[in-house]
PDB file of C-alpha atoms in Angstrom:
ATOM      1  CA  MET A   1      -5.051 -22.574  -8.331  1.00 39.00           C
ATOM      2  CA  ASN A   2      -8.122 -20.685  -7.234  1.00 40.00           C
ATOM      3  CA  ALA A   3     -11.493 -22.043  -8.263  1.00 50.00           C
ATOM      4  CA  LYS A   4     -12.824 -18.770  -9.376  1.00 70.00           C
ATOM      5  CA  ALA A   5     -10.854 -15.972 -11.092  1.00 76.00           C
ATOM      6  CA  ALA A   6     -11.233 -12.384  -9.751  1.00 87.00           C
ATOM      7  CA  GLU A   7     -13.176  -9.837 -11.441  1.00 96.00           C
ATOM      8  CA  CYS A   8     -10.928  -7.261 -12.531  1.00 98.00           C
ATOM      9  CA  ILE A   9     -11.179  -3.533 -13.358  1.00 98.00           C
ATOM     10  CA  VAL A  10      -8.319  -1.840 -14.888  1.00 98.00           C
ATOM     11  CA  PHE A  11      -7.848   1.905 -15.246  1.00 98.00           C
ATOM     12  CA  LYS A  12      -6.428   3.742 -18.313  1.00 96.00           C
ATOM     13  CA  PRO A  13      -3.452   5.916 -17.104  1.00 96.00           C
ATOM     14  CA  ALA A  14      -4.774   8.909 -19.191  1.00 94.00           C
ATOM     15  CA  ALA A  15      -8.108   8.775 -17.398  1.00 96.00           C
ATOM     16  CA  LEU A  16      -6.412   9.171 -13.982  1.00 98.00           C
ATOM     17  CA  LEU A  17      -4.362  12.116 -15.003  1.00 98.00           C
ATOM     18  CA  PRO A  18      -5.333  15.488 -13.285  1.00 98.00           C
ATOM     19  CA  ASP A  19      -5.741  18.352 -15.570  1.00 97.00           C
ATOM     20  CA  ALA A  20      -2.511  19.839 -14.384  1.00 96.00           C
ATOM     21  CA  TRP A  21      -0.701  16.780 -15.833  1.00 97.00           C
ATOM     22  CA  GLY A  22      -2.908  16.104 -18.672  1.00 94.00           C
ATOM     23  CA  SER A  23       0.083  17.102 -21.252  1.00 95.00           C
ATOM     24  CA  PHE A  24       1.955  14.011 -20.034  1.00 95.00           C
ATOM     25  CA  PRO A  25       0.953  11.570 -22.742  1.00 94.00           C
ATOM     26  CA  ALA A  26       2.036  13.875 -25.696  1.00 93.00           C
ATOM     27  CA  HIS A  27       5.739  13.725 -24.223  1.00 94.00           C
ATOM     28  CA  GLY A  28       6.386  10.204 -23.572  1.00 95.00           C
ATOM     29  CA  PRO A  29       5.109   7.178 -21.400  1.00 96.00           C
ATOM     30  CA  VAL A  30       2.691   7.671 -18.445  1.00 97.00           C
ATOM     31  CA  ARG A  31       2.509   5.013 -15.799  1.00 98.00           C
ATOM     32  CA  CYS A  32      -0.194   5.000 -13.025  1.00 98.00           C
ATOM     33  CA  PHE A  33       0.079   2.061 -10.436  1.00 98.00           C
ATOM     34  CA  ASN A  34      -0.054   0.759  -6.985  1.00 98.00           C
ATOM     35  CA  PRO A  35      -3.243   2.311  -5.963  1.00 98.00           C
ATOM     36  CA  GLY A  36      -4.450   2.756  -2.146  1.00 98.00           C
ATOM     37  CA  LEU A  37      -8.245   2.685  -1.558  1.00 98.00           C
ATOM     38  CA  LEU A  38     -10.770   4.023   0.889  1.00 98.00           C
ATOM     39  CA  ARG A  39     -14.486   3.594   1.083  1.00 98.00           C
ATOM     40  CA  ASP A  40     -16.175   7.163   1.056  1.00 97.00           C
ATOM     41  CA  GLY A  41     -20.106   6.886   1.599  1.00 96.00           C
ATOM     42  CA  ASN A  42     -21.422   5.243  -1.435  1.00 96.00           C
ATOM     43  CA  GLY A  43     -18.150   5.699  -3.383  1.00 98.00           C
ATOM     44  CA  TRP A  44     -14.369   5.371  -2.999  1.00 98.00           C
ATOM     45  CA  ILE A  45     -11.179   7.402  -3.013  1.00 98.00           C
ATOM     46  CA  LEU A  46      -8.242   6.033  -4.936  1.00 98.00           C
ATOM     47  CA  ALA A  47      -4.460   7.302  -4.480  1.00 98.00           C
ATOM     48  CA  TYR A  48      -2.006   6.118  -6.888  1.00 98.00           C
ATOM     49  CA  ARG A  49       1.546   6.484  -8.101  1.00 98.00           C
ATOM     50  CA  VAL A  50       2.270   8.463 -11.296  1.00 98.00           C
ATOM     51  CA  VAL A  51       5.372   8.406 -13.192  1.00 97.00           C
ATOM     52  CA  GLY A  52       5.392  10.740 -16.210  1.00 96.00           C
ATOM     53  CA  PRO A  53       7.923  11.299 -18.972  1.00 96.00           C
ATOM     54  CA  ASP A  54      10.353  13.199 -16.658  1.00 95.00           C
ATOM     55  CA  GLY A  55      10.738  10.022 -14.438  1.00 95.00           C
ATOM     56  CA  LEU A  56       9.452  11.952 -11.256  1.00 95.00           C
ATOM     57  CA  ARG A  57       7.310   9.806  -8.942  1.00 96.00           C
ATOM     58  CA  ARG A  58       4.191  11.706  -7.991  1.00 98.00           C
ATOM     59  CA  ILE A  59       0.856  10.838  -6.159  1.00 98.00           C
ATOM     60  CA  ALA A  60      -2.569  11.658  -7.512  1.00 98.00           C
ATOM     61  CA  LEU A  61      -6.127  11.107  -5.986  1.00 98.00           C
ATOM     62  CA  CYS A  62      -9.556  10.693  -7.553  1.00 98.00           C
ATOM     63  CA  ARG A  63     -12.947   9.515  -6.518  1.00 98.00           C
ATOM     64  CA  LEU A  64     -14.813   6.475  -7.781  1.00 98.00           C
ATOM     65  CA  ASP A  65     -18.565   5.931  -7.829  1.00 98.00           C
ATOM     66  CA  ALA A  66     -20.228   2.771  -6.280  1.00 98.00           C
ATOM     67  CA  ALA A  67     -19.540   0.979  -9.632  1.00 97.00           C
ATOM     68  CA  PHE A  68     -15.770   1.817  -9.450  1.00 98.00           C
ATOM     69  CA  ARG A  69     -16.020   4.375 -12.244  1.00 98.00           C
ATOM     70  CA  ILE A  70     -13.908   7.397 -12.059  1.00 98.00           C
ATOM     71  CA  VAL A  71     -15.929  10.400 -11.267  1.00 98.00           C
ATOM     72  CA  ALA A  72     -15.315  13.033 -13.876  1.00 97.00           C
ATOM     73  CA  GLY A  73     -13.028  15.990 -12.981  1.00 96.00           C
ATOM     74  CA  SER A  74     -12.030  14.426  -9.650  1.00 97.00           C
ATOM     75  CA  ALA A  75      -8.493  13.777 -10.121  1.00 98.00           C
ATOM     76  CA  LEU A  76      -6.286  15.811  -8.010  1.00 98.00           C
ATOM     77  CA  PRO A  77      -2.459  16.377  -8.409  1.00 98.00           C
ATOM     78  CA  LEU A  78      -1.688  15.601  -4.722  1.00 98.00           C
ATOM     79  CA  THR A  79       2.051  16.041  -4.614  1.00 97.00           C
ATOM     80  CA  ASP A  80       1.838  19.425  -6.256  1.00 97.00           C
ATOM     81  CA  ARG A  81       0.189  20.595  -3.084  1.00 97.00           C
ATOM     82  CA  VAL A  82       2.152  19.055  -0.553  1.00 97.00           C
ATOM     83  CA  ARG A  83       4.204  21.475   1.588  1.00 96.00           C
ATOM     84  CA  PHE A  84       7.043  20.260   3.825  1.00 95.00           C
ATOM     85  CA  ARG A  85       7.868  22.205   6.915  1.00 92.00           C
ATOM     86  CA  ARG A  86      10.451  24.911   6.377  1.00 85.00           C
ATOM     87  CA  GLY A  87      13.991  23.645   7.648  1.00 76.00           C
ATOM     88  CA  THR A  88      13.170  20.086   7.178  1.00 76.00           C
ATOM     89  CA  GLU A  89      16.456  18.362   7.457  1.00 80.00           C
ATOM     90  CA  MET A  90      16.342  15.353   5.087  1.00 86.00           C
ATOM     91  CA  PRO A  91      17.750  14.523   1.573  1.00 88.00           C
ATOM     92  CA  GLU A  92      16.135  16.354  -1.338  1.00 89.00           C
ATOM     93  CA  VAL A  93      15.020  12.897  -2.769  1.00 90.00           C
ATOM     94  CA  ALA A  94      12.846  12.556   0.450  1.00 91.00           C
ATOM     95  CA  THR A  95      10.778  15.642  -0.597  1.00 93.00           C
ATOM     96  CA  LYS A  96      10.747  14.892  -4.259  1.00 93.00           C
ATOM     97  CA  TRP A  97      10.013  11.101  -4.603  1.00 95.00           C
ATOM     98  CA  PHE A  98       6.378   9.828  -3.683  1.00 97.00           C
ATOM     99  CA  ALA A  99       5.781   5.997  -3.769  1.00 95.00           C
ATOM    100  CA  ASP A 100       2.854   3.580  -2.995  1.00 94.00           C
ATOM    101  CA  PRO A 101       0.342   5.662  -1.218  1.00 97.00           C
ATOM    102  CA  ARG A 102      -2.299   4.068   1.253  1.00 98.00           C
ATOM    103  CA  LEU A 103      -5.441   5.807   2.428  1.00 98.00           C
ATOM    104  CA  TYR A 104      -6.888   5.765   5.867  1.00 98.00           C
ATOM    105  CA  ARG A 105      -9.791   7.111   7.926  1.00 97.00           C
ATOM    106  CA  PHE A 106      -9.433   7.577  11.760  1.00 95.00           C
ATOM    107  CA  GLY A 107     -12.320   9.183  13.315  1.00 88.00           C
ATOM    108  CA  GLY A 108     -13.134  12.067  11.017  1.00 89.00           C
ATOM    109  CA  GLN A 109      -9.790  12.592   9.704  1.00 96.00           C
ATOM    110  CA  VAL A 110      -8.568  11.278   6.293  1.00 98.00           C
ATOM    111  CA  PHE A 111      -4.888  10.500   5.760  1.00 98.00           C
ATOM    112  CA  VAL A 112      -2.690   9.564   2.885  1.00 98.00           C
ATOM    113  CA  TYR A 113       0.643   7.632   3.472  1.00 97.00           C
ATOM    114  CA  TRP A 114       3.742   7.395   1.042  1.00 97.00           C
ATOM    115  CA  ASN A 115       7.453   6.566   1.298  1.00 95.00           C
ATOM    116  CA  SER A 116      10.372   8.222  -0.307  1.00 94.00           C
ATOM    117  CA  GLY A 117      11.587   5.323  -2.266  1.00 90.00           C
ATOM    118  CA  TRP A 118      14.857   3.388  -2.134  1.00 85.00           C
ATOM    119  CA  HIS A 119      17.734   5.694  -1.175  1.00 84.00           C
ATOM    120  CA  GLU A 120      20.683   5.863   1.192  1.00 82.00           C
ATOM    121  CA  PRO A 121      21.280   6.387   3.938  1.00 82.00           C
ATOM    122  CA  ARG A 122      17.634   5.455   4.842  1.00 86.00           C
ATOM    123  CA  ASN A 123      14.409   6.361   3.436  1.00 89.00           C
ATOM    124  CA  HIS A 124      11.231   8.075   4.748  1.00 93.00           C
ATOM    125  CA  GLN A 125       7.638   7.224   5.691  1.00 94.00           C
ATOM    126  CA  PHE A 126       5.079  10.040   5.836  1.00 96.00           C
ATOM    127  CA  LEU A 127       1.453  10.799   6.867  1.00 97.00           C
ATOM    128  CA  GLN A 128      -0.442  13.546   5.292  1.00 98.00           C
ATOM    129  CA  GLU A 129      -3.860  14.639   6.641  1.00 98.00           C
ATOM    130  CA  LEU A 130      -6.417  15.506   3.940  1.00 98.00           C
ATOM    131  CA  ASP A 131      -9.231  17.485   4.004  1.00 97.00           C
ATOM    132  CA  ALA A 132     -12.310  15.024   4.001  1.00 96.00           C
ATOM    133  CA  THR A 133     -14.321  16.970   1.281  1.00 96.00           C
ATOM    134  CA  THR A 134     -11.859  18.504  -1.098  1.00 97.00           C
ATOM    135  CA  LEU A 135      -9.073  15.987  -0.514  1.00 97.00           C
ATOM    136  CA  VAL A 136      -6.598  18.854  -0.397  1.00 97.00           C
ATOM    137  CA  PRO A 137      -3.560  18.410   1.988  1.00 98.00           C
ATOM    138  CA  ARG A 138      -4.068  19.879   5.448  1.00 97.00           C
ATOM    139  CA  GLY A 139      -0.997  21.052   7.205  1.00 96.00           C
ATOM    140  CA  HIS A 140       2.336  19.308   6.555  1.00 96.00           C
ATOM    141  CA  PRO A 141       3.449  15.779   6.083  1.00 97.00           C
ATOM    142  CA  ARG A 142       4.533  14.161   9.389  1.00 97.00           C
ATOM    143  CA  GLU A 143       7.249  11.656   9.318  1.00 95.00           C
ATOM    144  CA  LEU A 144       6.638   8.283  10.879  1.00 95.00           C
ATOM    145  CA  LEU A 145       9.481   7.273  13.297  1.00 94.00           C
ATOM    146  CA  LEU A 146      10.211   4.312  15.174  1.00 94.00           C
ATOM    147  CA  ARG A 147      11.740   3.965  18.609  1.00 90.00           C
ATOM    148  CA  GLY A 148      14.040   1.109  18.674  1.00 83.00           C
ATOM    149  CA  GLU A 149      15.285  -1.312  16.068  1.00 78.00           C
ATOM    150  CA  ARG A 150      14.365  -0.619  12.456  1.00 78.00           C
ATOM    151  CA  GLN A 151      15.403  -1.635   9.023  1.00 77.00           C
ATOM    152  CA  LYS A 152      17.432   1.105   7.099  1.00 74.00           C
ATOM    153  CA  LEU A 153      15.230   0.919   3.977  1.00 74.00           C
ATOM    154  CA  GLU A 154      11.738   0.109   4.106  1.00 79.00           C
ATOM    155  CA  LYS A 155       8.466   0.729   2.354  1.00 80.00           C
ATOM    156  CA  ASN A 156       5.208  -0.967   3.724  1.00 82.00           C
ATOM    157  CA  TRP A 157       4.173   0.210   7.105  1.00 91.00           C
ATOM    158  CA  THR A 158       0.423  -0.011   7.155  1.00 97.00           C
ATOM    159  CA  LEU A 159      -1.845   1.426   9.879  1.00 98.00           C
ATOM    160  CA  PHE A 160      -4.938   0.134  11.520  1.00 97.00           C
ATOM    161  CA  ALA A 161      -7.090   1.059  14.482  1.00 94.00           C
ATOM    162  CA  GLY A 162      -7.235  -1.396  17.327  1.00 83.00           C
ATOM    163  CA  ALA A 163      -9.294  -1.892  20.435  1.00 76.00           C
ATOM    164  CA  GLY A 164     -10.328   1.273  22.073  1.00 74.00           C
ATOM    165  CA  ASN A 165      -9.518   3.229  19.010  1.00 76.00           C
ATOM    166  CA  ARG A 166      -5.768   2.937  19.643  1.00 87.00           C
ATOM    167  CA  LEU A 167      -3.839   3.177  16.294  1.00 96.00           C
ATOM    168  CA  HIS A 168      -1.376   0.682  15.412  1.00 98.00           C
ATOM    169  CA  ALA A 169       0.939  -0.040  12.488  1.00 97.00           C
ATOM    170  CA  LEU A 170       1.876  -3.347  10.943  1.00 97.00           C
ATOM    171  CA  TYR A 171       5.571  -2.845  10.621  1.00 95.00           C
ATOM    172  CA  SER A 172       6.664  -6.252   9.113  1.00 93.00           C
ATOM    173  CA  ILE A 173       4.963  -9.636   8.456  1.00 94.00           C
ATOM    174  CA  THR A 174       7.939 -11.894   8.983  1.00 92.00           C
ATOM    175  CA  PRO A 175       8.538 -11.239  11.648  1.00 92.00           C
ATOM    176  CA  HIS A 176       5.297 -10.158  12.782  1.00 95.00           C
ATOM    177  CA  ARG A 177       6.010  -6.770  14.228  1.00 95.00           C
ATOM    178  CA  VAL A 178       3.139  -4.526  15.339  1.00 97.00           C
ATOM    179  CA  LEU A 179       3.600  -0.788  16.589  1.00 97.00           C
ATOM    180  CA  GLU A 180       1.488   1.648  18.383  1.00 97.00           C
ATOM    181  CA  LEU A 181       1.188   5.283  17.654  1.00 96.00           C
ATOM    182  CA  SER A 182      -0.959   8.433  17.953  1.00 95.00           C
ATOM    183  CA  VAL A 183      -1.924  11.025  15.201  1.00 94.00           C
ATOM    184  CA  ALA A 184      -2.578  13.807  17.937  1.00 92.00           C
ATOM    185  CA  GLY A 185      -0.748  17.023  17.329  1.00 91.00           C
ATOM    186  CA  ASP A 186       1.194  18.059  14.134  1.00 92.00           C
ATOM    187  CA  GLY A 187       4.699  17.059  14.675  1.00 93.00           C
ATOM    188  CA  ASP A 188       6.416  13.859  13.695  1.00 94.00           C
ATOM    189  CA  ILE A 189       4.805  10.477  14.693  1.00 96.00           C
ATOM    190  CA  VAL A 190       6.758   8.324  17.067  1.00 95.00           C
ATOM    191  CA  CYS A 191       5.779   4.607  17.003  1.00 96.00           C
ATOM    192  CA  GLU A 192       6.718   1.990  19.452  1.00 96.00           C
ATOM    193  CA  GLU A 193       6.697  -1.829  19.099  1.00 96.00           C
ATOM    194  CA  ILE A 194       4.212  -3.537  21.372  1.00 96.00           C
ATOM    195  CA  ALA A 195       4.051  -6.959  19.829  1.00 97.00           C
ATOM    196  CA  ARG A 196       6.311  -9.319  17.893  1.00 96.00           C
ATOM    197  CA  CYS A 197       6.184 -12.902  16.614  1.00 95.00           C
ATOM    198  CA  GLU A 198       8.661 -14.914  14.818  1.00 94.00           C
ATOM    199  CA  TRP A 199       7.273 -16.943  12.286  1.00 93.00           C
ATOM    200  CA  THR A 200       7.915 -18.295   8.734  1.00 90.00           C
ATOM    201  CA  PRO A 201       5.147 -20.034   6.841  1.00 91.00           C
ATOM    202  CA  ALA A 202       6.404 -23.186   5.382  1.00 87.00           C
ATOM    203  CA  GLU A 203       5.183 -22.402   1.946  1.00 89.00           C
ATOM    204  CA  TYR A 204       6.917 -18.977   2.101  1.00 89.00           C
ATOM    205  CA  PRO A 205      10.419 -19.248   3.286  1.00 82.00           C
ATOM    206  CA  ALA A 206      12.395 -16.196   4.118  1.00 71.00           C
ATOM    207  CA  CYS A 207      13.992 -15.805   0.620  1.00 72.00           C
ATOM    208  CA  HIS A 208      13.830 -12.311  -0.895  1.00 76.00           C
ATOM    209  CA  GLY A 209      12.373 -10.789   2.107  1.00 73.00           C
ATOM    210  CA  GLY A 210       9.634 -13.430   3.085  1.00 84.00           C
ATOM    211  CA  LEU A 211       6.239 -11.952   3.145  1.00 93.00           C
ATOM    212  CA  ARG A 212       6.050  -8.495   2.581  1.00 93.00           C
ATOM    213  CA  GLY A 213       3.383  -5.561   3.251  1.00 91.00           C
ATOM    214  CA  GLY A 214       0.612  -4.385   1.045  1.00 95.00           C
ATOM    215  CA  ALA A 215      -2.944  -3.327   1.894  1.00 98.00           C
ATOM    216  CA  PRO A 216      -3.551  -1.960   5.357  1.00 98.00           C
ATOM    217  CA  PRO A 217      -5.080  -4.812   7.713  1.00 98.00           C
ATOM    218  CA  VAL A 218      -8.939  -4.957   7.585  1.00 98.00           C
ATOM    219  CA  GLU A 219     -10.900  -6.478  10.549  1.00 97.00           C
ATOM    220  CA  SER A 220     -13.487  -9.003   9.329  1.00 96.00           C
ATOM    221  CA  GLU A 221     -15.031 -11.938  11.310  1.00 93.00           C
ATOM    222  CA  GLY A 222     -12.866 -11.246  14.299  1.00 94.00           C
ATOM    223  CA  LYS A 223      -9.666 -11.219  12.714  1.00 97.00           C
ATOM    224  CA  LEU A 224      -7.450  -8.763  10.744  1.00 98.00           C
ATOM    225  CA  TRP A 225      -6.912  -9.592   7.206  1.00 98.00           C
ATOM    226  CA  VAL A 226      -3.759  -8.553   5.184  1.00 98.00           C
ATOM    227  CA  PHE A 227      -3.373  -8.747   1.504  1.00 98.00           C
ATOM    228  CA  GLY A 228       0.338  -8.208   0.835  1.00 97.00           C
ATOM    229  CA  HIS A 229       2.986  -9.825  -1.723  1.00 96.00           C
ATOM    230  CA  SER A 230       5.882 -12.048  -1.946  1.00 95.00           C
ATOM    231  CA  VAL A 231       8.700 -12.026  -4.371  1.00 94.00           C
ATOM    232  CA  HIS A 232       9.883 -15.205  -6.280  1.00 93.00           C
ATOM    233  CA  ASP A 233      12.615 -15.880  -8.944  1.00 92.00           C
ATOM    234  CA  GLY A 234      11.189 -16.050 -12.431  1.00 91.00           C
ATOM    235  CA  ALA A 235      12.701 -16.897 -15.839  1.00 91.00           C
ATOM    236  CA  ASP A 236      12.908 -12.985 -16.783  1.00 95.00           C
ATOM    237  CA  GLY A 237      13.135 -11.454 -13.462  1.00 96.00           C
ATOM    238  CA  TYR A 238      11.574 -11.163 -10.084  1.00 95.00           C
ATOM    239  CA  ARG A 239       7.910 -11.881  -9.943  1.00 96.00           C
ATOM    240  CA  TYR A 240       5.765 -10.160  -7.224  1.00 96.00           C
ATOM    241  CA  ALA A 241       2.588 -12.121  -6.224  1.00 96.00           C
ATOM    242  CA  ALA A 242      -0.362 -11.374  -4.077  1.00 97.00           C
ATOM    243  CA  VAL A 243      -0.844 -13.169  -0.872  1.00 97.00           C
ATOM    244  CA  ALA A 244      -3.258 -13.173   2.055  1.00 98.00           C
ATOM    245  CA  TYR A 245      -3.122 -14.167   5.592  1.00 98.00           C
ATOM    246  CA  ALA A 246      -5.031 -13.193   8.981  1.00 98.00           C
ATOM    247  CA  CYS A 247      -3.911 -12.291  12.481  1.00 97.00           C
ATOM    248  CA  GLU A 248      -5.805 -11.939  15.768  1.00 97.00           C
ATOM    249  CA  ALA A 249      -7.493  -8.720  15.976  1.00 96.00           C
ATOM    250  CA  THR A 250      -6.349  -7.916  19.663  1.00 95.00           C
ATOM    251  CA  ARG A 251      -2.785  -7.798  21.174  1.00 94.00           C
ATOM    252  CA  PRO A 252      -0.568  -9.578  20.545  1.00 95.00           C
ATOM    253  CA  PHE A 253      -2.003  -9.730  17.134  1.00 97.00           C
ATOM    254  CA  ALA A 254      -0.555 -13.250  16.625  1.00 96.00           C
ATOM    255  CA  PRO A 255      -0.850 -14.870  13.189  1.00 97.00           C
ATOM    256  CA  ALA A 256      -3.948 -17.030  12.846  1.00 97.00           C
ATOM    257  CA  LEU A 257      -4.156 -18.043   8.992  1.00 97.00           C
ATOM    258  CA  GLN A 258      -1.047 -18.540   7.229  1.00 96.00           C
ATOM    259  CA  PRO A 259      -0.818 -18.534   3.401  1.00 96.00           C
ATOM    260  CA  VAL A 260      -0.273 -21.809   1.458  1.00 95.00           C
ATOM    261  CA  GLN A 261      -0.477 -20.334  -2.104  1.00 95.00           C
ATOM    262  CA  PRO A 262      -0.591 -17.045  -4.048  1.00 95.00           C
ATOM    263  CA  LEU A 263      -3.977 -15.135  -4.110  1.00 97.00           C
ATOM    264  CA  ALA A 264      -4.784 -14.816  -7.835  1.00 97.00           C
ATOM    265  CA  LEU A 265      -5.893 -11.231  -8.282  1.00 98.00           C
ATOM    266  CA  GLY A 266      -6.748 -10.064 -11.877  1.00 97.00           C
ATOM    267  CA  ASN A 267      -3.974  -9.380 -14.463  1.00 97.00           C
ATOM    268  CA  PRO A 268      -5.173  -9.051 -18.113  1.00 97.00           C
ATOM    269  CA  PHE A 269      -1.589  -8.278 -19.244  1.00 97.00           C
ATOM    270  CA  GLY A 270       0.503 -11.233 -18.135  1.00 96.00           C
ATOM    271  CA  THR A 271       4.056 -10.106 -18.204  1.00 96.00           C
ATOM    272  CA  GLN A 272       3.445  -7.833 -21.214  1.00 96.00           C
ATOM    273  CA  ARG A 273       4.231  -4.157 -20.741  1.00 96.00           C
ATOM    274  CA  ALA A 274       3.375  -1.129 -22.724  1.00 95.00           C
ATOM    275  CA  HIS A 275       6.690   0.619 -21.740  1.00 96.00           C
ATOM    276  CA  GLY A 276      10.115  -0.461 -20.628  1.00 96.00           C
ATOM    277  CA  ARG A 277      10.589  -1.668 -17.095  1.00 97.00           C
ATOM    278  CA  LEU A 278      11.073   0.977 -14.305  1.00 95.00           C
ATOM    279  CA  ASN A 279      13.133  -1.832 -12.553  1.00 94.00           C
ATOM    280  CA  PRO A 280      15.014  -4.023 -15.092  1.00 96.00           C
ATOM    281  CA  ALA A 281      15.128  -6.815 -12.382  1.00 96.00           C
ATOM    282  CA  VAL A 282      11.613  -7.076 -12.170  1.00 96.00           C
ATOM    283  CA  ASP A 283       9.181  -9.107 -14.507  1.00 96.00           C
ATOM    284  CA  GLU A 284       5.458  -9.516 -13.379  1.00 97.00           C
ATOM    285  CA  VAL A 285       4.137  -7.473 -10.574  1.00 97.00           C
ATOM    286  CA  ILE A 286       0.987  -7.775  -8.648  1.00 98.00           C
ATOM    287  CA  TYR A 287       1.220  -5.178  -5.749  1.00 97.00           C
ATOM    288  CA  PRO A 288      -1.854  -4.870  -3.310  1.00 98.00           C
ATOM    289  CA  CYS A 289      -2.262  -1.543  -1.700  1.00 98.00           C
ATOM    290  CA  GLY A 290      -5.887  -1.447  -0.508  1.00 98.00           C
ATOM    291  CA  ALA A 291      -8.795  -3.600   0.535  1.00 98.00           C
ATOM    292  CA  ALA A 292     -12.111  -3.521   1.974  1.00 98.00           C
ATOM    293  CA  ARG A 293     -14.645  -6.174   2.801  1.00 98.00           C
ATOM    294  CA  ASP A 294     -17.949  -5.820   0.701  1.00 97.00           C
ATOM    295  CA  GLY A 295     -20.480  -8.409   1.582  1.00 97.00           C
ATOM    296  CA  ALA A 296     -19.276 -11.862   0.561  1.00 97.00           C
ATOM    297  CA  ARG A 297     -16.393 -10.540  -1.416  1.00 97.00           C
ATOM    298  CA  TRP A 298     -13.246  -8.520  -0.981  1.00 98.00           C
ATOM    299  CA  VAL A 299     -12.455  -5.253  -3.031  1.00 98.00           C
ATOM    300  CA  VAL A 300      -8.831  -5.185  -3.346  1.00 98.00           C
ATOM    301  CA  SER A 301      -6.749  -2.517  -5.167  1.00 98.00           C
ATOM    302  CA  HIS A 302      -3.438  -3.308  -6.595  1.00 98.00           C
ATOM    303  CA  GLY A 303      -0.803  -2.361  -9.257  1.00 98.00           C
ATOM    304  CA  ILE A 304       0.020  -4.368 -12.292  1.00 98.00           C
ATOM    305  CA  ASN A 305       3.535  -4.476 -13.786  1.00 98.00           C
ATOM    306  CA  ASP A 306       4.467  -1.000 -12.507  1.00 97.00           C
ATOM    307  CA  GLU A 307       2.094   0.371 -15.156  1.00 97.00           C
ATOM    308  CA  HIS A 308      -1.662  -0.056 -14.361  1.00 98.00           C
ATOM    309  CA  CYS A 309      -3.898   0.551 -11.504  1.00 98.00           C
ATOM    310  CA  ALA A 310      -6.637  -2.191 -11.112  1.00 98.00           C
ATOM    311  CA  ILE A 311      -9.332  -3.421  -8.653  1.00 98.00           C
ATOM    312  CA  SER A 312     -10.069  -7.070  -8.269  1.00 98.00           C
ATOM    313  CA  LEU A 313     -13.281  -8.244  -6.729  1.00 98.00           C
ATOM    314  CA  VAL A 314     -12.592 -11.724  -4.987  1.00 98.00           C
ATOM    315  CA  ASP A 315     -15.073 -13.892  -3.278  1.00 98.00           C
ATOM    316  CA  HIS A 316     -14.066 -14.589   0.365  1.00 98.00           C
ATOM    317  CA  THR A 317     -14.270 -18.252  -0.104  1.00 97.00           C
ATOM    318  CA  VAL A 318     -11.453 -17.770  -2.809  1.00 98.00           C
ATOM    319  CA  VAL A 319      -9.272 -16.092  -0.203  1.00 98.00           C
ATOM    320  CA  LEU A 320     -10.110 -18.738   2.318  1.00 98.00           C
ATOM    321  CA  ALA A 321      -8.883 -21.323  -0.056  1.00 97.00           C
ATOM    322  CA  THR A 322      -5.380 -19.925  -0.042  1.00 97.00           C
ATOM    323  CA  VAL A 323      -4.746 -20.030   3.749  1.00 97.00           C
ATOM    324  CA  ARG A 324      -4.895 -22.580   6.541  1.00 96.00           C
ATOM    325  CA  PRO A 325      -4.625 -22.165  10.502  1.00 96.00           C
ATOM    326  CA  PHE A 326      -1.333 -21.375  11.579  1.00 92.00           C
ATOM    327  CA  ALA A 327       0.152 -23.531  14.095  1.00 79.00           C
ATOM    328  CA  THR A 328       2.789 -22.230  16.673  1.00 63.00           C
ATOM    329  CA  GLY A 329       6.116 -23.653  15.907  1.00 47.00           C
ATOM    330  CA  ARG A 330       5.566 -24.808  12.478  1.00 43.00           C
TER     331      ARG A 330
END
C-alpha cells in the first residue's frame, strides 16, 4: 500500500450541470464521471461524462480556479453544440453517444477527445477543436483513423506532443503501440504506427485486457508518465484500479518504469453507489482521464464508480513507490 493517501476533491454532480441540463435532478438520477483535465492559466478546464435520467451519454465542460473550485456559471453543454458534417456515414449511435473525454492543447489550439462507446461493428474516436476562450466547438468533429492493424472496439487513444512538436497517440499499453498524426486541415485524422514494444509487466498479466489507457501522457523528468487502469476480478464484479508507469520521451518510446502495484487515488465511497450500476458487471471503479505535474505532486482527474468526478493530489514520491525499472525480456 502507498505510504500517504492522496488528497481527494469530489465534485457534486448537480454542481457540474450546465443550466440547460439543470432540470435533470428533478427527473431521476444524474451521474457525472470520468473527467479529463487541462491546465489553463492559473486555473483548469474540466470535461466530463454526464448520464441523465434519459440514459443518453453527454459531455459537459466547466472551469476550475487554482484551488479546484468550480467557477460559477462556467458549465457548458458541449454535446448540445457539436455538429457532425452533413452526410456523415456512420451508425446513429456514433453521433449520439459521447464517452470519456480527454482535453489537449497543441500550440494555441484546444481540443476535446471522446469515443462513441461500445457498439458493433466498431466504435469511433473523435477530436473536436474548441475555442480557447469560450470553449465552444469550432468546426466539426474529426474522426481518428488508424492505417493498419487496429482493434474493432476501443476506447482509450491518448494524444501527446513529441520531439519537434510532432503529435503522437498512445494507442495501447500492452503491447506498447505509439502512433503519429497531424491535426492540420479539417478532415479525418489518419494515424500511423511508428513504434511498438511487446511487454507484459509480471505483476500485471494480460488478463482482462492487461494495462489500459487513461490520462494522456505527461512529460516529466525526461520521461512520459501515464496514469491508466487495470481490471481485476472482485467478489461483486470487476474492479477497476489506477496504475502508473513511465516510458521514454523519445522514439521508440520504450517502457522505462513498470507498475508493481496499484496507485491509490482517492475514493471516499468505496464500493457504495448512490444509484444502480450502469454496467451490472462492474463493481468499484477508479478511472483516470487527466493528469498534470504540479511541483512535487501530481494532479490526477478521475471517475469514481461511474458516478462521480474527482481530482486526487498525489505526491510524486507516492507514484514512484508503485513502479520499478523495466528490464527488457522480463
